PDB file of C-alpha atoms in Angstrom:
ATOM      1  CA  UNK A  90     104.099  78.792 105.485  1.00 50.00           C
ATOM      2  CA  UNK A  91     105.101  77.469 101.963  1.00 45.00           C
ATOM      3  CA  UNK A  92     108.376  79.627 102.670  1.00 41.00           C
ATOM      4  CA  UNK A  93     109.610  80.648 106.129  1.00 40.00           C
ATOM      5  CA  UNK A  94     110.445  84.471 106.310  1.00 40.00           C
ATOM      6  CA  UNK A  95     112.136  83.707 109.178  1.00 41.00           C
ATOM      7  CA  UNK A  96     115.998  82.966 107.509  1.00 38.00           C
ATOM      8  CA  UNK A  97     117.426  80.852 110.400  1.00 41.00           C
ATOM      9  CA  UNK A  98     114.248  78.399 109.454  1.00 42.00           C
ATOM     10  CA  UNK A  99     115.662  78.191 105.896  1.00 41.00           C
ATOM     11  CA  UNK A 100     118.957  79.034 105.002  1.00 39.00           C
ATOM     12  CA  UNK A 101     120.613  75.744 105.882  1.00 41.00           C
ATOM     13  CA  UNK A 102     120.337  73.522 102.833  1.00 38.00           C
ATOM     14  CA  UNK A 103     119.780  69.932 103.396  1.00 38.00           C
ATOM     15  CA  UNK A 104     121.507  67.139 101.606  1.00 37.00           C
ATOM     16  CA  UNK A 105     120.084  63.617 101.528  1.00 37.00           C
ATOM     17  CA  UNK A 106     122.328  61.379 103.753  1.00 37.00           C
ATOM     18  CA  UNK A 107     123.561  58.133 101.545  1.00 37.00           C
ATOM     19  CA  UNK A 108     123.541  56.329 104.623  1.00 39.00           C
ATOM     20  CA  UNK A 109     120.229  56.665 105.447  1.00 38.00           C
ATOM     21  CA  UNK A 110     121.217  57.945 109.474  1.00 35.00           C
ATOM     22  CA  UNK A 111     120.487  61.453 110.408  1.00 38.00           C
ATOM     23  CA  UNK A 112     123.568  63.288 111.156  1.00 35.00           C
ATOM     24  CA  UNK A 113     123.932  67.358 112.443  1.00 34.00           C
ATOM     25  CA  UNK A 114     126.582  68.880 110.259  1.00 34.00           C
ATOM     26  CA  UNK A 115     127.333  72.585 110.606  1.00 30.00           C
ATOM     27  CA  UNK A 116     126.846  74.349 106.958  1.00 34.00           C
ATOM     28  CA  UNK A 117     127.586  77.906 105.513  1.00 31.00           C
ATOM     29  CA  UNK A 118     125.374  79.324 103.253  1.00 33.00           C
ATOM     30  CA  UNK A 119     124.477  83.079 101.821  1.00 31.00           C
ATOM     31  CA  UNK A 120     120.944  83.658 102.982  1.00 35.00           C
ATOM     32  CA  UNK A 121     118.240  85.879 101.692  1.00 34.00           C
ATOM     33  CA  UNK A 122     117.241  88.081 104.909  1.00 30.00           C
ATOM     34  CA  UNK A 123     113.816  89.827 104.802  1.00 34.00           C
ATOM     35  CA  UNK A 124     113.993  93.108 102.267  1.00 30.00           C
ATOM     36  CA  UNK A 125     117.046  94.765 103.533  1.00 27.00           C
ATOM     37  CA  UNK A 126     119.720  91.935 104.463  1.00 28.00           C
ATOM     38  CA  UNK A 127     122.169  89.818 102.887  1.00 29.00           C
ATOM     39  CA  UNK A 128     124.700  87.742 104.886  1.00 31.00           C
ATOM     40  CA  UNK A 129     126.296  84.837 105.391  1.00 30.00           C
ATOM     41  CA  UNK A 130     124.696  82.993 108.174  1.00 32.00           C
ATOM     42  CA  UNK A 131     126.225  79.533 109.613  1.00 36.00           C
ATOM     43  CA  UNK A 132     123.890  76.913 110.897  1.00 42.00           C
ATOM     44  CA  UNK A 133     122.645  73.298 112.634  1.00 43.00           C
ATOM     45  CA  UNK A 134     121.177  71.434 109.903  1.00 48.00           C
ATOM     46  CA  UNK A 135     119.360  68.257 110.332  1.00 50.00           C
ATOM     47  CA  UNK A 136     120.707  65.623 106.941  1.00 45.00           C
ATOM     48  CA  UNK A 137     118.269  63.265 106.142  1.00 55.00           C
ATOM     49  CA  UNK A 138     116.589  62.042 103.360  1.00 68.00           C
ATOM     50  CA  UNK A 139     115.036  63.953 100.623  1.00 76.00           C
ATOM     51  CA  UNK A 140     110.967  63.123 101.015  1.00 82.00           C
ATOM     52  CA  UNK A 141     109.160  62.445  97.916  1.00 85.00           C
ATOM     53  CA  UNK A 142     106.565  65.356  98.254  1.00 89.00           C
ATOM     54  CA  UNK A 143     103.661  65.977  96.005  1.00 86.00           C
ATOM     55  CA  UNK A 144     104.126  67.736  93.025  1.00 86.00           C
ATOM     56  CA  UNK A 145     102.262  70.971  94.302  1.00 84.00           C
ATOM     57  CA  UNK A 146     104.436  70.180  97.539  1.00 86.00           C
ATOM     58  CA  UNK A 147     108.020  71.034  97.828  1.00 87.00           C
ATOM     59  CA  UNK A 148     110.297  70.280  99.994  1.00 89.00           C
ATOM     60  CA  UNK A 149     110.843  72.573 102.198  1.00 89.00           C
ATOM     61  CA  UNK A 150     114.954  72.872 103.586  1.00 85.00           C
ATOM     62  CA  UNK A 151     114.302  73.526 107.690  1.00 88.00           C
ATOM     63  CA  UNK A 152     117.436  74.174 109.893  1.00 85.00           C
ATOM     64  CA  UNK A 153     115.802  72.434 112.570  1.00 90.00           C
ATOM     65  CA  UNK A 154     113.117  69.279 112.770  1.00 91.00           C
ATOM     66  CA  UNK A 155     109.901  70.626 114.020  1.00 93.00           C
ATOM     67  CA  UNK A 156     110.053  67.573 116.556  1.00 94.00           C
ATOM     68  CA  UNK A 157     112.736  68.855 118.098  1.00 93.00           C
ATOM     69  CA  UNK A 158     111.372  72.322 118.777  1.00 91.00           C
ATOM     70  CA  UNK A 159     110.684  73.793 122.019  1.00 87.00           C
ATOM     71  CA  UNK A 160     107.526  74.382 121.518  1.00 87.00           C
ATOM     72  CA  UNK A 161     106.362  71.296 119.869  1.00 90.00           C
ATOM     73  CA  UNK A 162     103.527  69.208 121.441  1.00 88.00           C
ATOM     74  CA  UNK A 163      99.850  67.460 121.002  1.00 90.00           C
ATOM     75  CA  UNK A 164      97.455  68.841 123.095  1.00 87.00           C
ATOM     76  CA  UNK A 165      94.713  66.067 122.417  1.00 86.00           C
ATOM     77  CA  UNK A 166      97.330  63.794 123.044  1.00 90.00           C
ATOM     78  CA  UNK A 167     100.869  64.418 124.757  1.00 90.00           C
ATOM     79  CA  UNK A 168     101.650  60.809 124.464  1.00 92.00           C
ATOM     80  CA  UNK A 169     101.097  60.740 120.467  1.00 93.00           C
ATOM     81  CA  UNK A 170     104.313  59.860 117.895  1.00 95.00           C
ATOM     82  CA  UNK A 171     105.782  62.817 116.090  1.00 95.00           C
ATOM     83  CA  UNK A 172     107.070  63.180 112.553  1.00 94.00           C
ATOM     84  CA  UNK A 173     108.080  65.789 110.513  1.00 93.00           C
ATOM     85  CA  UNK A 174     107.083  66.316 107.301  1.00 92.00           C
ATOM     86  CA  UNK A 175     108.991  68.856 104.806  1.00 92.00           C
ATOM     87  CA  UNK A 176     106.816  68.721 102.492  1.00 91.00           C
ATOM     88  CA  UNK A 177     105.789  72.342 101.909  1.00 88.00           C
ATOM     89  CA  UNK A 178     106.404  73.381 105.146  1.00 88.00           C
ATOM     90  CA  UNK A 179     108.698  72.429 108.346  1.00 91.00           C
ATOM     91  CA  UNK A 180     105.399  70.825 110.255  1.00 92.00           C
ATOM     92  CA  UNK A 181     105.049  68.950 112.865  1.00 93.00           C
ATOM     93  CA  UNK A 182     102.627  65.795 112.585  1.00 94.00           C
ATOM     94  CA  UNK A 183     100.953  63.337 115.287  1.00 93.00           C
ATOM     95  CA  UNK A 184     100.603  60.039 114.685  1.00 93.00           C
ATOM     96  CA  UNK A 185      99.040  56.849 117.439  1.00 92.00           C
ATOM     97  CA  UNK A 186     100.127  53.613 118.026  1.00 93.00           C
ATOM     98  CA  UNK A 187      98.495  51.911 114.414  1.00 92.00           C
ATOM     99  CA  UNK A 188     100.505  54.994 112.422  1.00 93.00           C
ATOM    100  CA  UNK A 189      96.860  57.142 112.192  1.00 90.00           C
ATOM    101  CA  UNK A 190      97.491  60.948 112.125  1.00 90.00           C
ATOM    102  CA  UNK A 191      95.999  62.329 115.156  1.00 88.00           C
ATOM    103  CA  UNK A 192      94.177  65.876 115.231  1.00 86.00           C
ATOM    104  CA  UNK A 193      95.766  67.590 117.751  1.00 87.00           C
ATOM    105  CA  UNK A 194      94.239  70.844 117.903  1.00 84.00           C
ATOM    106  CA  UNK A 195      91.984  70.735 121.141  1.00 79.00           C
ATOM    107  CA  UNK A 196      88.831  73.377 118.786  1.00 81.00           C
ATOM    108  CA  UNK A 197      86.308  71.799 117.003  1.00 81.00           C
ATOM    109  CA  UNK A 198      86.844  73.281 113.047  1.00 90.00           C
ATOM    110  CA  UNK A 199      90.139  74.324 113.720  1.00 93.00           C
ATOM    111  CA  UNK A 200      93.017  73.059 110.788  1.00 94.00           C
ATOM    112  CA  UNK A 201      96.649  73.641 110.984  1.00 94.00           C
ATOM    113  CA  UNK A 202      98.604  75.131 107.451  1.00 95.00           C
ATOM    114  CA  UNK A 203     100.169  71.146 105.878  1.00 93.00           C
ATOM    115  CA  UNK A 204      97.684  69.070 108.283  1.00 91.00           C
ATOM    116  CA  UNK A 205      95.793  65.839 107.805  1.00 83.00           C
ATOM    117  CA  UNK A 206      92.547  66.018 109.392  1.00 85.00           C
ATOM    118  CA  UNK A 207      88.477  65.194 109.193  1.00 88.00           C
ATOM    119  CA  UNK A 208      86.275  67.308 109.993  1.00 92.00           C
ATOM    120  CA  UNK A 209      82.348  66.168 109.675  1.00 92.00           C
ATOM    121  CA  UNK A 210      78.980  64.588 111.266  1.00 93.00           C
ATOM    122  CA  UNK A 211      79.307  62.481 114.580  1.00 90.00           C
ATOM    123  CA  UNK A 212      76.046  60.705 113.306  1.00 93.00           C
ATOM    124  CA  UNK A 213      76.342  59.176 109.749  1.00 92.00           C
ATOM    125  CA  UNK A 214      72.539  60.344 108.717  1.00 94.00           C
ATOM    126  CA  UNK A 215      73.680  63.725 109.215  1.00 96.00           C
ATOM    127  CA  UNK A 216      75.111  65.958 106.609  1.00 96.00           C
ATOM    128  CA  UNK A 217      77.671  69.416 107.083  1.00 96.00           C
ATOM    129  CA  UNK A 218      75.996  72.551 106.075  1.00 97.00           C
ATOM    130  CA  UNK A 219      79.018  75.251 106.289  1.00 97.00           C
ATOM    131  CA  UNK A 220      78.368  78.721 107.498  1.00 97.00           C
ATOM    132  CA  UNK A 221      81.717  80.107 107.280  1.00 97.00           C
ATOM    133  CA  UNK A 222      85.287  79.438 106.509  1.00 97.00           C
ATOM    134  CA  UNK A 223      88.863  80.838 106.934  1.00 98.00           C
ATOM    135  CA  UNK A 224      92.169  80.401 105.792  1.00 98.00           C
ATOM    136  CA  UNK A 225      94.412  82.660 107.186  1.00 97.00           C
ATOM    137  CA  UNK A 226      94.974  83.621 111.143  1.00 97.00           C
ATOM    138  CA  UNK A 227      93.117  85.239 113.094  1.00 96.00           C
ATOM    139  CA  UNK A 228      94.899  84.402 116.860  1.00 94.00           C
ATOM    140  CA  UNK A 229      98.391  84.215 118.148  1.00 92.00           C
ATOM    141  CA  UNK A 230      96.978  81.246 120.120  1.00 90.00           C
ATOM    142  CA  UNK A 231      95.632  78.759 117.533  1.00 92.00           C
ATOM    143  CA  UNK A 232      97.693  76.745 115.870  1.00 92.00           C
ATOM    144  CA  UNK A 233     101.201  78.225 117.436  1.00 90.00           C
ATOM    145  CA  UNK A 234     104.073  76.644 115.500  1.00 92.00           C
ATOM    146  CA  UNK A 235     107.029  74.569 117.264  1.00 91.00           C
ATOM    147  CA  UNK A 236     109.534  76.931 116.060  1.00 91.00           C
ATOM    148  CA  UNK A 237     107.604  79.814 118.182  1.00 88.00           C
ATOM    149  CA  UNK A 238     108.917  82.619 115.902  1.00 88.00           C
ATOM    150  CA  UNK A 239     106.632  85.952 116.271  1.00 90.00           C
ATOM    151  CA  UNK A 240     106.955  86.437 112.736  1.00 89.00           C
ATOM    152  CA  UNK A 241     105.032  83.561 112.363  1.00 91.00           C
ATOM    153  CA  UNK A 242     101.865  84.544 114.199  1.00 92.00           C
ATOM    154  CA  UNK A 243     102.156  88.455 114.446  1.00 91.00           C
ATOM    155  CA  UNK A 244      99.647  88.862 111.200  1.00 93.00           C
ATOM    156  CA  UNK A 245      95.979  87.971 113.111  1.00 94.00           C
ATOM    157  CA  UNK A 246      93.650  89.730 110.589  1.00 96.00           C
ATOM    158  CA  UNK A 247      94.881  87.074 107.606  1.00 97.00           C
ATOM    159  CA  UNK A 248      92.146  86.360 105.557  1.00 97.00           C
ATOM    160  CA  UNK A 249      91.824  84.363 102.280  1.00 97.00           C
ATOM    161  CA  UNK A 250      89.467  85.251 100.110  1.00 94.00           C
ATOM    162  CA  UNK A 251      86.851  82.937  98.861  1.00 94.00           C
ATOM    163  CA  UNK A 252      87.397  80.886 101.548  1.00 98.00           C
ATOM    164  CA  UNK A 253      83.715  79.788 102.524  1.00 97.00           C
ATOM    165  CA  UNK A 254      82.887  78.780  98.820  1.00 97.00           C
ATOM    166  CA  UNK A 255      86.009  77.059  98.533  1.00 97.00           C
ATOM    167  CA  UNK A 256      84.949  74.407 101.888  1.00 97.00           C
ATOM    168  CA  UNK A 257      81.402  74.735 100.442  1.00 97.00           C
ATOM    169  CA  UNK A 258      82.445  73.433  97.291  1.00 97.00           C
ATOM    170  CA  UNK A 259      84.422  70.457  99.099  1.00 96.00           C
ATOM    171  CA  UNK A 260      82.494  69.604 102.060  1.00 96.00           C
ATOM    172  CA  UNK A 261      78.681  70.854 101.695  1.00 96.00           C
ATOM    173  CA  UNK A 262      76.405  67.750 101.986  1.00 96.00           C
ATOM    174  CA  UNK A 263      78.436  65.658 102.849  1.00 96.00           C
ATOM    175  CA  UNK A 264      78.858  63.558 106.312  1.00 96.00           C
ATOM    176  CA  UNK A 265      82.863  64.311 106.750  1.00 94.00           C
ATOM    177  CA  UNK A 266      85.175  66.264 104.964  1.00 94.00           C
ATOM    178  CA  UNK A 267      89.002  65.702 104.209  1.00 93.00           C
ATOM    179  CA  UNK A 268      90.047  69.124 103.086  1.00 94.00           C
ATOM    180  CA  UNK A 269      93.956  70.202 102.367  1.00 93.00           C
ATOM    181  CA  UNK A 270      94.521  73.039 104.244  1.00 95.00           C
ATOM    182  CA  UNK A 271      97.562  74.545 102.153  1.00 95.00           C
ATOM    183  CA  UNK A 272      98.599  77.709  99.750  1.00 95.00           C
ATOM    184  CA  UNK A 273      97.620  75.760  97.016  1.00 94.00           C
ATOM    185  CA  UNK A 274      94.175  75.169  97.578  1.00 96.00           C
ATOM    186  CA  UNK A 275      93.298  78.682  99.298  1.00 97.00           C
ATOM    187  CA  UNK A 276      96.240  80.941  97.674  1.00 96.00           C
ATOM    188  CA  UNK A 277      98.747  83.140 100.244  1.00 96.00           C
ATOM    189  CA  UNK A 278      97.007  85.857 102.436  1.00 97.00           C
ATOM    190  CA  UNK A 279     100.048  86.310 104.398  1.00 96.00           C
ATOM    191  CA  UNK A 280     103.102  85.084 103.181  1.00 93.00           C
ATOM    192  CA  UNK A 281     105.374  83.766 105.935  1.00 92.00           C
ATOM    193  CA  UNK A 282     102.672  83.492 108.407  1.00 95.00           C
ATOM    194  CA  UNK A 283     101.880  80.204 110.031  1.00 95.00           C
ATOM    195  CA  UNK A 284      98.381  79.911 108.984  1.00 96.00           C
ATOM    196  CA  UNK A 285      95.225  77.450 109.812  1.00 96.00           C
ATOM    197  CA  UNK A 286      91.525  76.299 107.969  1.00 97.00           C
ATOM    198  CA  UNK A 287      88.849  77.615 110.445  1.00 97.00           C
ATOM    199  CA  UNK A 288      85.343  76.134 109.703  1.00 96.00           C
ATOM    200  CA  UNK A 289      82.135  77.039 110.769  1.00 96.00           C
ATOM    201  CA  UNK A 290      79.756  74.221 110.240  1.00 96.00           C
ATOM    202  CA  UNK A 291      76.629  72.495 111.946  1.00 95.00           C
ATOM    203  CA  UNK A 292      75.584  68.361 111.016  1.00 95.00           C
ATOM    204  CA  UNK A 293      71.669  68.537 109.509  1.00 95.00           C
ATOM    205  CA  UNK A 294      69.420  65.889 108.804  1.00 91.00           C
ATOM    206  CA  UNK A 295      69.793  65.093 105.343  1.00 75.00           C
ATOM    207  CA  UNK A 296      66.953  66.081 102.709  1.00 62.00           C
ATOM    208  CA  UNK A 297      66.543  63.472  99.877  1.00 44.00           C
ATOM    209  CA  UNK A 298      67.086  64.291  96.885  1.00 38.00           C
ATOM    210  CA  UNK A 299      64.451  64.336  94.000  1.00 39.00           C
ATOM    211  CA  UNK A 300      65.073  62.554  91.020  1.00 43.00           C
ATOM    212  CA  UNK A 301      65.813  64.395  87.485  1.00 43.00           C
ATOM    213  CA  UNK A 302      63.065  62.593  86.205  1.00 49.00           C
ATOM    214  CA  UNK A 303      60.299  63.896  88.625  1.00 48.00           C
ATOM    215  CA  UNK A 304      59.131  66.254  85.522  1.00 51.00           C
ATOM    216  CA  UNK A 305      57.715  63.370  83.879  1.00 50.00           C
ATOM    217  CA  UNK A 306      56.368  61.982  87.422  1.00 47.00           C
ATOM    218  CA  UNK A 307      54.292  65.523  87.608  1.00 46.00           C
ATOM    219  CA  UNK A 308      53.377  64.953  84.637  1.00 52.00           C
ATOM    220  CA  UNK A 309      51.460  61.785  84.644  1.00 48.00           C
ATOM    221  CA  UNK A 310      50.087  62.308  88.210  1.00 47.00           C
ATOM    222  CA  UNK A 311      48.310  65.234  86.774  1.00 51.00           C
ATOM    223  CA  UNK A 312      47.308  63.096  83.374  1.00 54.00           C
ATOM    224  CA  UNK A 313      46.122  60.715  85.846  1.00 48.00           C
ATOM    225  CA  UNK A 314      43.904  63.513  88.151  1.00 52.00           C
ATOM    226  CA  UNK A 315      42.639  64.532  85.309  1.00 48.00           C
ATOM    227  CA  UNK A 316      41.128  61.580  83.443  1.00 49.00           C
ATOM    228  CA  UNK A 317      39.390  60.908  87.459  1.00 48.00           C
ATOM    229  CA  UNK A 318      37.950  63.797  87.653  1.00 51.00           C
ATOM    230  CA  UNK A 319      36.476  63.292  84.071  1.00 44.00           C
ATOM    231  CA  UNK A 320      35.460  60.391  84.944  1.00 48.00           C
ATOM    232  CA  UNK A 321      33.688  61.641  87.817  1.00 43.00           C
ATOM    233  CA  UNK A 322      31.709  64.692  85.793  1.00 44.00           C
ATOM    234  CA  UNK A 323      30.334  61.480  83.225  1.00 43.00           C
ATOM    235  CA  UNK A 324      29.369  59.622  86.383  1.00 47.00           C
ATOM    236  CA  UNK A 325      27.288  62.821  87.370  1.00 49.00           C
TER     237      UNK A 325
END
């Protein structure tokens, strides 16, 4: 949701608060409504300080904080910290009592759009062999947004392409994966939509690896086989 299609999620601009306190401040702004709507729209804006976001991360102007949504809660754990984070998105994040982001999504695989979260190997000698990736949405359900707009999570047949090589290509062979789950990484299947990283995987025993040099091992086993079995025809 690199841009909300929704306009009441992002017409308000916000302006970073010298004092440093959060404020609400009613603000006026013209506001681009989707394809066939322009008007002036007046609303609640939450002043705070500008983030400093990522470079492929912008800040993202939201007319509400995502903690302060209706529909905004952990399901792994209702007691967890919120903070939002408006960096290319208006998301909602989980945090414990040592400041550790917390996955909150109750299905194993399952990554919300702007999340932090591992996926991987219980055991350590066991290594992630993906069958099958997603970015997109394919439910109403997973990964429902505090700001509960329908436009949101009406699109459930969003698919990115490339998706499965793309987690391959991060998190194949390996015991745990740290993935960003963002437009950047997968592109924009549906813009607007809220979306999530679904992955596939199962945790395999991990095959060693030969060593580039096992050419030249071949190679003198069979120079030594052969001088034996000479050896063994001038013995007969």
């Amino acid at each position: 949701m690199s841009l909300v299609s929704d306009s009441l999620l992002s017409c308000c601009k916000l302006e970073a608060n010298p004092g440093g306190s959060e404020q609400v401040k009613i603000m006026a702004r013209i506001c681009s409504l989707p394809l066939f709507l322009l008007a002036v729209t007046t609303c609640t804006a939450v002043i705070h300080e500008e983030p400093d976001c990522p470079p492929d991360m912008a800040f993202v102007n939201c007319t509400l904080s995502p903690c302060d949504a209706e529909h905004v809660n952990c399901e792994a754990d209702p007691d967890a910290t919120c903070k939002a984070d408006y960096c290319g998105g208006c998301v909602a994040k989980f945090y414990d009592d040592n400041d550790r982001e917390l996955h909150c999504e109750t299905e194993v695989g399952i990554i919300c759009e702007n999340k932090n979260t591992t996926i991987g190997c219980h055991n350590r000698n066991h290594v992630m062999t993906i069958k099958y990736a997603n970015y997109g949405r394919l439910s109403e359900d997973v990964c429902f947004h505090p700001y509960g707009s329908e436009q949101l999570h009406n699109d459930t047949n969003c698919r990115a392409e490339n998706s499965t090589e793309i987690v391959r290509n991060l998190c194949q062979g390996k015991n745990n994966c740290h993935p960003k789950v963002n437009n950047v990484v997968f592109g924009d299947p549906c813009y607007g939509v809220y979306k999530y990283l679904e992955v596939d995987f199962s945790c395999d025993t991990e095959v060693s690896v030969a060593p580039r040099n096992d050419g030249h091992a071949v190679s003198l086993l069979a120079g030594l086989m052969l001088t034996l079995n000479f050896g063994y025809c001038l013995w007969l």
